mmCIF file of C-alpha atoms in Angstrom:
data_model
loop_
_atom_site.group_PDB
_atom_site.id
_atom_site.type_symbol
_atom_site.label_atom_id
_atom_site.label_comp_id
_atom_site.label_asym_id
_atom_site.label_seq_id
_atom_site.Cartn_x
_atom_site.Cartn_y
_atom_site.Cartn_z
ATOM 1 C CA UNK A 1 70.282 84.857 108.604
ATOM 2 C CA UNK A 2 73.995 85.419 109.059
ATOM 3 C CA UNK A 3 75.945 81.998 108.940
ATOM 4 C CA UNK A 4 78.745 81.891 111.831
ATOM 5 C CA UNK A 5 82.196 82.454 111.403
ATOM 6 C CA UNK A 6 83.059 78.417 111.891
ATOM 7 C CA UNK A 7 80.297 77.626 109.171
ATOM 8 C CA UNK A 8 81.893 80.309 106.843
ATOM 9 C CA UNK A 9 85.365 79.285 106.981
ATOM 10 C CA UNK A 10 83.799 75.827 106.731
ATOM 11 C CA UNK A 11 81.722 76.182 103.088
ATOM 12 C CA UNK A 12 83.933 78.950 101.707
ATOM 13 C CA UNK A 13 87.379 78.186 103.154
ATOM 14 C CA UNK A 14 89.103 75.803 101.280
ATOM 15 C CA UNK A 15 88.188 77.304 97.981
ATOM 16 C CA UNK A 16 88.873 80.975 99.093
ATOM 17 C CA UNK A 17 92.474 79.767 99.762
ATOM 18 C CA UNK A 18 92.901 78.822 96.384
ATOM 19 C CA UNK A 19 91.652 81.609 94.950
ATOM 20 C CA UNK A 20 94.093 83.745 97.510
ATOM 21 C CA UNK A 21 97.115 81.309 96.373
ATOM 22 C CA UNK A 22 96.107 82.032 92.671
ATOM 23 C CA UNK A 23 95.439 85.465 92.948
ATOM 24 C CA UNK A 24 98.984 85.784 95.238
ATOM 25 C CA UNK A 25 100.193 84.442 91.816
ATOM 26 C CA UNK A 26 99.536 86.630 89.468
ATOM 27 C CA UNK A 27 100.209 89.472 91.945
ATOM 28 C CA UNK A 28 103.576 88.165 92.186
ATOM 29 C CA UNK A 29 103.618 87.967 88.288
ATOM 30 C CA UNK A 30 102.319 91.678 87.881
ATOM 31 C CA UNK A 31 104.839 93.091 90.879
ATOM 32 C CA UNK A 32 107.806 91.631 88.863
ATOM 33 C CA UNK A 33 106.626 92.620 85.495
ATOM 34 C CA UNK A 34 106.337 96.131 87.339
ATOM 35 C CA UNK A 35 109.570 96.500 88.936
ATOM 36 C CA UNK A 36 110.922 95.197 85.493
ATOM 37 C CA UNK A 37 109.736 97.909 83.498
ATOM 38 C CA UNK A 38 110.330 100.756 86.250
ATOM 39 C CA UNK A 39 114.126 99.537 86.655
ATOM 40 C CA UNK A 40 114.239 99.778 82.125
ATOM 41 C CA UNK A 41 112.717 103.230 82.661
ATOM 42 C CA UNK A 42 114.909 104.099 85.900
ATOM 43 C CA UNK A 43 118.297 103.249 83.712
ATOM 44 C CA UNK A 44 116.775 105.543 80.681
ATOM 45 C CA UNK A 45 115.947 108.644 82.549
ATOM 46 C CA UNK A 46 119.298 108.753 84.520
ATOM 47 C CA UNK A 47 120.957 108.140 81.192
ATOM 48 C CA UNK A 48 119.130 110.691 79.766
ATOM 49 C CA UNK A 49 119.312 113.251 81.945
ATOM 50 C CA UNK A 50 122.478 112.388 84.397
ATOM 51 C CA UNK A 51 126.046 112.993 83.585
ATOM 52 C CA UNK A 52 126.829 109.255 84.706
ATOM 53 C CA UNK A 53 128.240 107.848 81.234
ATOM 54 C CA UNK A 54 126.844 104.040 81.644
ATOM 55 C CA UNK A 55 124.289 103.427 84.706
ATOM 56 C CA UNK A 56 125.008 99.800 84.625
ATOM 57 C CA UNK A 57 128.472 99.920 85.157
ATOM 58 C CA UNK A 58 128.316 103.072 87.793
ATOM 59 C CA UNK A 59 127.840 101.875 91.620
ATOM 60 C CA UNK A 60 125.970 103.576 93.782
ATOM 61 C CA UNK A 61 128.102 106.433 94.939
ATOM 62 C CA UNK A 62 128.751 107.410 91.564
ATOM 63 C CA UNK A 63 124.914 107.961 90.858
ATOM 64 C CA UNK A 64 124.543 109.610 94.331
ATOM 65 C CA UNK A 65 126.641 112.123 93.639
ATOM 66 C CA UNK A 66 125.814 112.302 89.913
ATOM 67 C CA UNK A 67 122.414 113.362 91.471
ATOM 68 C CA UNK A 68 123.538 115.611 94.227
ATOM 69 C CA UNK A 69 125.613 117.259 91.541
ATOM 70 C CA UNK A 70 123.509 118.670 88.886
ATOM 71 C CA UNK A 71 120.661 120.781 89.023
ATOM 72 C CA UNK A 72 117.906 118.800 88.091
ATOM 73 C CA UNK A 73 119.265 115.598 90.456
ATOM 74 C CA UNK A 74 116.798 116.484 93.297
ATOM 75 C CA UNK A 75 113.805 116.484 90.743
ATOM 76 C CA UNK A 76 115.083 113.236 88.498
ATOM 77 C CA UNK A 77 115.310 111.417 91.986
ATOM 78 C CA UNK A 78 112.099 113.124 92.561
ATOM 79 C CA UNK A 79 110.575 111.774 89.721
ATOM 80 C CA UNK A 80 111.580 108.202 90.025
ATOM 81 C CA UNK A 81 110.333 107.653 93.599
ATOM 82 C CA UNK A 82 107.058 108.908 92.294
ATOM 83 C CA UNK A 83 106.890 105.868 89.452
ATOM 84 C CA UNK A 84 108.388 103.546 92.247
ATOM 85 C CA UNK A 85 104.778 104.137 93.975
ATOM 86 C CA UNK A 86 102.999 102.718 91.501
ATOM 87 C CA UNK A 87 104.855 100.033 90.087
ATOM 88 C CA UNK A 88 104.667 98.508 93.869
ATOM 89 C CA UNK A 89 101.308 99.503 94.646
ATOM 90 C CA UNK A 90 99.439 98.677 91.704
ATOM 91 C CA UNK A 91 100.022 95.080 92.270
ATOM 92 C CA UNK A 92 99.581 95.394 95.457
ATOM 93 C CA UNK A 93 96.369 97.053 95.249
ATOM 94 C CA UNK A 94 94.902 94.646 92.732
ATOM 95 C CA UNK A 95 95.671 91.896 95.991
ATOM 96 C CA UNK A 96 93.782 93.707 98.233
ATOM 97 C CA UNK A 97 91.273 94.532 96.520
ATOM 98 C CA UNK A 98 90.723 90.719 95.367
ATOM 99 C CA UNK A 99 91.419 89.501 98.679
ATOM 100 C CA UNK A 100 88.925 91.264 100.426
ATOM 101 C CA UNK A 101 86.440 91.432 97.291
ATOM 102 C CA UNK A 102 86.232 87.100 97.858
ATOM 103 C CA UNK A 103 86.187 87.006 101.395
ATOM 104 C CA UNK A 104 83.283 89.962 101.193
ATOM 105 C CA UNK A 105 81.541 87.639 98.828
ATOM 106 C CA UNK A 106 81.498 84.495 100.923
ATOM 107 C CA UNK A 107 80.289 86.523 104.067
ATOM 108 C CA UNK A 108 77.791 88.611 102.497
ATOM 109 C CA UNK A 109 76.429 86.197 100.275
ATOM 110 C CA UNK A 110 77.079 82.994 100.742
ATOM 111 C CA UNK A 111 78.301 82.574 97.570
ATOM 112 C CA UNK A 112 82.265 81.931 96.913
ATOM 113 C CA UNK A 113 84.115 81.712 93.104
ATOM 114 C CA UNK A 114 87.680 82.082 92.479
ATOM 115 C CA UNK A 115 86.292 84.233 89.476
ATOM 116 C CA UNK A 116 85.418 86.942 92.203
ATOM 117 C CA UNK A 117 89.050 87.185 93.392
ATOM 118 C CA UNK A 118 90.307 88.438 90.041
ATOM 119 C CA UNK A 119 86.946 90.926 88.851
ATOM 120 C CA UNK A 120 86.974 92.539 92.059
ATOM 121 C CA UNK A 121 91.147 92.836 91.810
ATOM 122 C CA UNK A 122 90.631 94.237 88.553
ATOM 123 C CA UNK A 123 87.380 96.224 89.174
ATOM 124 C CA UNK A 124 87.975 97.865 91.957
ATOM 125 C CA UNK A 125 92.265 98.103 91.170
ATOM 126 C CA UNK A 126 92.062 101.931 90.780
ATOM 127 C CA UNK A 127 89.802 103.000 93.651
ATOM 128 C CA UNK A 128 92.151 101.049 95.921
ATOM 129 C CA UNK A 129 95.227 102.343 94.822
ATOM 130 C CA UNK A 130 93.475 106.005 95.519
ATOM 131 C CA UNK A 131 92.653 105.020 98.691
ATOM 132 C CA UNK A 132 96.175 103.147 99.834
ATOM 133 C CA UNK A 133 97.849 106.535 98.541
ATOM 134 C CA UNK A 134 95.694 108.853 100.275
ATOM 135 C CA UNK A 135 96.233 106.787 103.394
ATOM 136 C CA UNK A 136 100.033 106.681 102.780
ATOM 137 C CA UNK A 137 100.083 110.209 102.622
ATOM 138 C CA UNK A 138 97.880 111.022 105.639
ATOM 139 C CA UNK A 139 100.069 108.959 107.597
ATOM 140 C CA UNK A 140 103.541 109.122 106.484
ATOM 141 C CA UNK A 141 102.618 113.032 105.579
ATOM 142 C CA UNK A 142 104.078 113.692 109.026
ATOM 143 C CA UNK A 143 106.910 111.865 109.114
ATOM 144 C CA UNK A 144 108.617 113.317 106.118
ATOM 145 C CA UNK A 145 107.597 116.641 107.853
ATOM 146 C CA UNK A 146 109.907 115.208 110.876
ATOM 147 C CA UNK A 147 112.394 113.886 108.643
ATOM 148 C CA UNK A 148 112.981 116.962 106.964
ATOM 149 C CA UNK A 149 112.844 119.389 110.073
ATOM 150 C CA UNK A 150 115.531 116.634 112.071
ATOM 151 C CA UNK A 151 117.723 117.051 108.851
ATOM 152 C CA UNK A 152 117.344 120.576 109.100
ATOM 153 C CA UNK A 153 118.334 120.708 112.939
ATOM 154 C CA UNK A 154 121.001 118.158 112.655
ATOM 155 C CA UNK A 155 122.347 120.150 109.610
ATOM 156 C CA UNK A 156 122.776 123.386 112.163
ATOM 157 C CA UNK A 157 125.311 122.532 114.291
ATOM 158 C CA UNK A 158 122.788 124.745 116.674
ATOM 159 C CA UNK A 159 121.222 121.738 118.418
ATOM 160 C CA UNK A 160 123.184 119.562 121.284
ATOM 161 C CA UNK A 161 123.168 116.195 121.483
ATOM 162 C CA UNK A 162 120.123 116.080 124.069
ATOM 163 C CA UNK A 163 118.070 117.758 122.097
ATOM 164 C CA UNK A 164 118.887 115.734 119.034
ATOM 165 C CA UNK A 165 118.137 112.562 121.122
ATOM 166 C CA UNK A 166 114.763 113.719 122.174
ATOM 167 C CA UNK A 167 113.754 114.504 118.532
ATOM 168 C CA UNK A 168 115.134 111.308 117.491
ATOM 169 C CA UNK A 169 113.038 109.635 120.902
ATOM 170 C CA UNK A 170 110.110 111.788 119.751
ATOM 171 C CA UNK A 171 111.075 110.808 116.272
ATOM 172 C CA UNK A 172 110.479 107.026 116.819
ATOM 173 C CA UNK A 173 107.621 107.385 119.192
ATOM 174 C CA UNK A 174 105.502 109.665 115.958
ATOM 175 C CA UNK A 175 106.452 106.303 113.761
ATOM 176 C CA UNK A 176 105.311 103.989 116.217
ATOM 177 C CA UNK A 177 101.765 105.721 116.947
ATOM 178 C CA UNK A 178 101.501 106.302 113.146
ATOM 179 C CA UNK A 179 102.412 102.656 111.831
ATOM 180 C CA UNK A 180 99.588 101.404 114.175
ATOM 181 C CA UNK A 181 97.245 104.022 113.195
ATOM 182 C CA UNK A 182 97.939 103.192 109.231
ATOM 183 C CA UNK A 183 97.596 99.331 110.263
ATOM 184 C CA UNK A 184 94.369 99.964 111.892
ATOM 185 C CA UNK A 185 92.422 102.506 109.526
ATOM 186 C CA UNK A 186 93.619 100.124 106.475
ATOM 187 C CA UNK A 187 91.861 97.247 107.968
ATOM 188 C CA UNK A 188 88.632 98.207 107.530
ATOM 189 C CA UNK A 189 88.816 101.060 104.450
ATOM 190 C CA UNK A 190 89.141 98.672 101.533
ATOM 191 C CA UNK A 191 86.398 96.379 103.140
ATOM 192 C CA UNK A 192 84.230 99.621 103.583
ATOM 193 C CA UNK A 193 84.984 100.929 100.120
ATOM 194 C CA UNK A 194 84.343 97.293 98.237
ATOM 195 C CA UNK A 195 81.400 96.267 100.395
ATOM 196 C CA UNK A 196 79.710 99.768 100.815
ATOM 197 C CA UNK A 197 80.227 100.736 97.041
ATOM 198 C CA UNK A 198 81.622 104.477 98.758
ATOM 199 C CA UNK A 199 83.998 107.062 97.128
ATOM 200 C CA UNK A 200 87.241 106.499 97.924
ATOM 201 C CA UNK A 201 87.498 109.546 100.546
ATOM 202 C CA UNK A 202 84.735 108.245 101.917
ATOM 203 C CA UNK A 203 85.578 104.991 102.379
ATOM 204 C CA UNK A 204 89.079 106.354 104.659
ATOM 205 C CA UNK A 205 86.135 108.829 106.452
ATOM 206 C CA UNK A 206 84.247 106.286 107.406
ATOM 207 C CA UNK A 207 86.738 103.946 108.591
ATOM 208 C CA UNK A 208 88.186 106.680 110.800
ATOM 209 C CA UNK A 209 84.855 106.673 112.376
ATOM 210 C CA UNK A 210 84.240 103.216 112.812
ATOM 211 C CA UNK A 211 87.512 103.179 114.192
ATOM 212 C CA UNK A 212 86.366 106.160 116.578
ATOM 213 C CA UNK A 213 83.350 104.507 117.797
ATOM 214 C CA UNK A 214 84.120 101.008 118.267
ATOM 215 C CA UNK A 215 88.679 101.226 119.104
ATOM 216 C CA UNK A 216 87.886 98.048 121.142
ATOM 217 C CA UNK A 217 86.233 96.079 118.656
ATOM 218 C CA UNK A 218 88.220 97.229 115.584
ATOM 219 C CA UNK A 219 91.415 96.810 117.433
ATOM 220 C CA UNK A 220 89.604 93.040 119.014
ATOM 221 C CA UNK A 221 88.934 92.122 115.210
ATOM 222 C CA UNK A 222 93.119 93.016 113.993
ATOM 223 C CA UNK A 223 94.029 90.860 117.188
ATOM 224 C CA UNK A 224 92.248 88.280 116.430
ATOM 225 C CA UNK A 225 92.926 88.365 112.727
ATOM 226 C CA UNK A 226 96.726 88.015 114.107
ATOM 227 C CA UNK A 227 96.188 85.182 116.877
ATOM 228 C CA UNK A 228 94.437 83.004 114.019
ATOM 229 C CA UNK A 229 97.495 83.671 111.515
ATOM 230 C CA UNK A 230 100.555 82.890 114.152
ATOM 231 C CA UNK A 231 98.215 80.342 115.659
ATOM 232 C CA UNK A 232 98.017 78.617 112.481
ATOM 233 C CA UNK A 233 101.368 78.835 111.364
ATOM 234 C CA UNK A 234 102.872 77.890 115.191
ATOM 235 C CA UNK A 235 100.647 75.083 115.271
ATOM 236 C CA UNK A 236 101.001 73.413 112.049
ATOM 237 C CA UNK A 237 105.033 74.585 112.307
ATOM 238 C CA UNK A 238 105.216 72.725 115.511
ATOM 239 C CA UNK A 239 103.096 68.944 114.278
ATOM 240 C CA UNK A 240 105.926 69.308 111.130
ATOM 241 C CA UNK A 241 108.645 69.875 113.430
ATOM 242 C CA UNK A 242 107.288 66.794 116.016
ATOM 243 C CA UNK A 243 106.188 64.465 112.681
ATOM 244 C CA UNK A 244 110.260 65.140 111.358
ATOM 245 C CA UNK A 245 112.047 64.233 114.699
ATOM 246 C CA UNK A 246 110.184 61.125 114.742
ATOM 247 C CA UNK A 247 110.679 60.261 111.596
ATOM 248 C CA UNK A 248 114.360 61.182 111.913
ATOM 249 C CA UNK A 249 114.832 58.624 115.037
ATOM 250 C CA UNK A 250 112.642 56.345 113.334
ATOM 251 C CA UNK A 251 114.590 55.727 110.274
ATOM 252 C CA UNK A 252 118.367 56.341 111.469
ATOM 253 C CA UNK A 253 118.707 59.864 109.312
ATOM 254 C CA UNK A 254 117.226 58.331 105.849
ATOM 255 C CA UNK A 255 118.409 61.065 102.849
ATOM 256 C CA UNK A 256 115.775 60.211 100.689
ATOM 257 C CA UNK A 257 113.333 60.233 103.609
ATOM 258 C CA UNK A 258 114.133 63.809 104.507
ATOM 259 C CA UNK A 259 113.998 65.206 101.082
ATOM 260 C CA UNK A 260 110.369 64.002 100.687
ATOM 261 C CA UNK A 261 109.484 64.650 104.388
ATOM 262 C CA UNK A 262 110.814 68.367 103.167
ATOM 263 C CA UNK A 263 108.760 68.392 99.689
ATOM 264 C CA UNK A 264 105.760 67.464 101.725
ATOM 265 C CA UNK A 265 106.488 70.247 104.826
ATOM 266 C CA UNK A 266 106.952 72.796 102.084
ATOM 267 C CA UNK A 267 103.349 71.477 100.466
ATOM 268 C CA UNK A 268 101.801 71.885 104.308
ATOM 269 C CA UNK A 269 103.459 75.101 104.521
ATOM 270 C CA UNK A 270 102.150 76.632 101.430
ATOM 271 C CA UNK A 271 98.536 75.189 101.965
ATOM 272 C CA UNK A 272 98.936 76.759 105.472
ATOM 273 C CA UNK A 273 99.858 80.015 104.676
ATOM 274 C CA UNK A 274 96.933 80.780 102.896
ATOM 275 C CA UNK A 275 94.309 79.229 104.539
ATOM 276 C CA UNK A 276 95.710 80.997 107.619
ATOM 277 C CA UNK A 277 95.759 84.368 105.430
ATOM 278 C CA UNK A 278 91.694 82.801 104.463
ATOM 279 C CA UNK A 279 90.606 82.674 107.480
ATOM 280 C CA UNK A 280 92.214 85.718 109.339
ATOM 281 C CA UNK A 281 90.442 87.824 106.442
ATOM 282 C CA UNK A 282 87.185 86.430 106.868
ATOM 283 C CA UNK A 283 87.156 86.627 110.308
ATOM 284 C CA UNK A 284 87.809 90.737 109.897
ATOM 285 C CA UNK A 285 84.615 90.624 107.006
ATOM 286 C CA UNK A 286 82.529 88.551 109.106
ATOM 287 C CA UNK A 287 82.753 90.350 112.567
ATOM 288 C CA UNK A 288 82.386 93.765 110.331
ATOM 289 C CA UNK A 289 79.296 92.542 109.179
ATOM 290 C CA UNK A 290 77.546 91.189 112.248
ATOM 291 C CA UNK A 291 79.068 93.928 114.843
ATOM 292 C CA UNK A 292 80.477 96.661 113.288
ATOM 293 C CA UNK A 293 78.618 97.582 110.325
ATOM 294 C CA UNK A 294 74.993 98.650 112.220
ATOM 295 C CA UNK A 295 77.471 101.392 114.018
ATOM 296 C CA UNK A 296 78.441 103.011 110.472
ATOM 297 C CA UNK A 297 74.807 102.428 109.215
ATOM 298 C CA UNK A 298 71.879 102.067 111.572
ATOM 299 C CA UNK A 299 68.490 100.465 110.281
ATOM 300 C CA UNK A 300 67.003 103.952 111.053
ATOM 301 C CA UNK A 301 69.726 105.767 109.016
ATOM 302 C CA UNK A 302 69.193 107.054 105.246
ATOM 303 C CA UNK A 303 72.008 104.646 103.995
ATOM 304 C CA UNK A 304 71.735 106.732 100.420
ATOM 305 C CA UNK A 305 73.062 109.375 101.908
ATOM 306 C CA UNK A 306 76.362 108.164 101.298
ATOM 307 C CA UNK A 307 78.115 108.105 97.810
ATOM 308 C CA UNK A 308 77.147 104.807 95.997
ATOM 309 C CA UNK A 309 74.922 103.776 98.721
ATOM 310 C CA UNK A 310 75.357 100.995 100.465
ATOM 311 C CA UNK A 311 72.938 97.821 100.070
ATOM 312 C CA UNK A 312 72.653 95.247 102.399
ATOM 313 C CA UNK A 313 74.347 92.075 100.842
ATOM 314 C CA UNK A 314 76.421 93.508 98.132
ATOM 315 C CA UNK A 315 77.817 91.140 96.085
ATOM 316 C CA UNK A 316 81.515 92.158 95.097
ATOM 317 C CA UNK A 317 80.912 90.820 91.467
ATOM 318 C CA UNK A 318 78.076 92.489 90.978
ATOM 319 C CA UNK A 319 78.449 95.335 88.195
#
């Protein structure tokens, strides 16, 4: 028998958030490590291949047109956003895919270990990154598309102003539609993908659908997701703001008073953040699991039919 949401958050809350806070830790650890060596590899390709005689003592311009200068500029620029993607994403993908990993655990099984955070992270690092690129590129495939063709047109001198304000309207408008699409197919694939043991493709197929089926109910779970983060954080933002005021008038402006009023607020803060972050995720797990999930797999449906097969109360951890 599934436990409700308020019993969930209530067993597996507290030490979900510390797995999240953690887990956020070594993320943060592993994007700066990242960015560390991709800047050290950054400076020795442009030296290398780049008529710029010291990169750390060129600005910006200089390397701009260092780049738009030579012949192989285009591709060396080429060639370093490509390694930006995965020094940012990696990290970011081993988050995710501990985040939701944990939260999956405590839902599915009742079970809840700040081990889980970091195997699933780990385990499951690669398959997310696949699936975060794949998404970035089926989403932000189009814009570049734009990009380039408004470059193109503005590059003319052919168009008028008009038209380039429609295609920059039109522009904005694509970006919009596509930001919330990628927001709303990306809440669901790495839960599918983790929880449903799927292929990666299949994982972003299946969440189209679900999102297909149900746009009320995927969209409802995302909203509500969002009212229990900035409820949290308005809430618990407001009692600190309330608690200082009175304390302020209480004790004429103390110094030392403030600065451990401010130690403590920061404390709240941080606790808040990700127990808000906690619960927002399992709310998104638990309302997959109890009214979304049937829609992708009915009882009457060959669940083996997909790749990896999904089992009903997959542990994350699980090997």
């Amino acid at each position: 028998m599934t436990e409700s949401y308020y019993d969930t958050l209530k067993r597996h809350g507290v030490k979900l958030s510390l797995a999240m806070f953690l887990g956020n830790l070594l993320h943060t650890a592993l994007l700066y490590a990242a960015l560390l060596l991709y800047a050290i590899l950054a400076v020795l390709l442009i030296t290398m291949f780049s008529s710029v005689p010291s990169v750390l003592e060129a600005d910006s311009n200089q390397v701009a047109e260092s780049f738009a200068s030579e012949p192989g500029g285009i591709v060396l620029g080429v060639v370093l956003l490509l390694l930006f993607v995965p020094a940012v994403q990696l990290p970011n993908s081993f988050w995710i895919a501990g985040a939701y990993g944990a939260a999956s655990s405590a839902v599915f099984r009742g079970e809840t270990s700040i081990s889980f955070f970091f195997t699933t992270g780990f385990k499951h690092l690669w398959r997310i990154f696949a699936q975060q690129v794949l998404l970035a590129i089926l989403f932000m495939g189009p814009i570049l598309v734009m990009t380039l063709f408004g470059g193109l047109l503005a590059g003319g001198g052919e168009a008028s102003d008009t038209a380039l304000g429609m295609f920059g309207l039109l522009f904005f408008v694509l970006l919009f539609v596509l930001l919330i699409g990628y927001l709303w197919i990306s809440l669901h694939a790495p839960l599918i993908l983790i929880v449903e043991r799927t292929a990666v493709w299949d994982s972003i197929r299946l969440a189209f659908r679900l999102t297909l089926k149900k746009p009320g109910q995927t969209l409802l779970s995302g909203l509500i997701a969002l009212g229990i983060l900035l409820g949290t954080y308005f809430s618990v933002g407001l009692i600190l703001v309330i608690l200082f005021a009175l304390l302020t008038a209480l004790t004429g402006g103390n110094d030392i008073i403030a600065a451990i009023f401010a130690v403590f607020g920061v404390l709240i803060l941080l606790c808040t953040i990700f127990f808000a972050f906690t619960a927002s995720l399992l709310s998104i797990v638990h309302r997959y699991k109890t009214r979304l999930r049937s829609d992708l797999f009915p009882d009457n449906l060959n669940r083996e039919g997909f790749s990896g097969g999904a089992t009903p109360g997959y542990a994350p951890g699980e090997s």
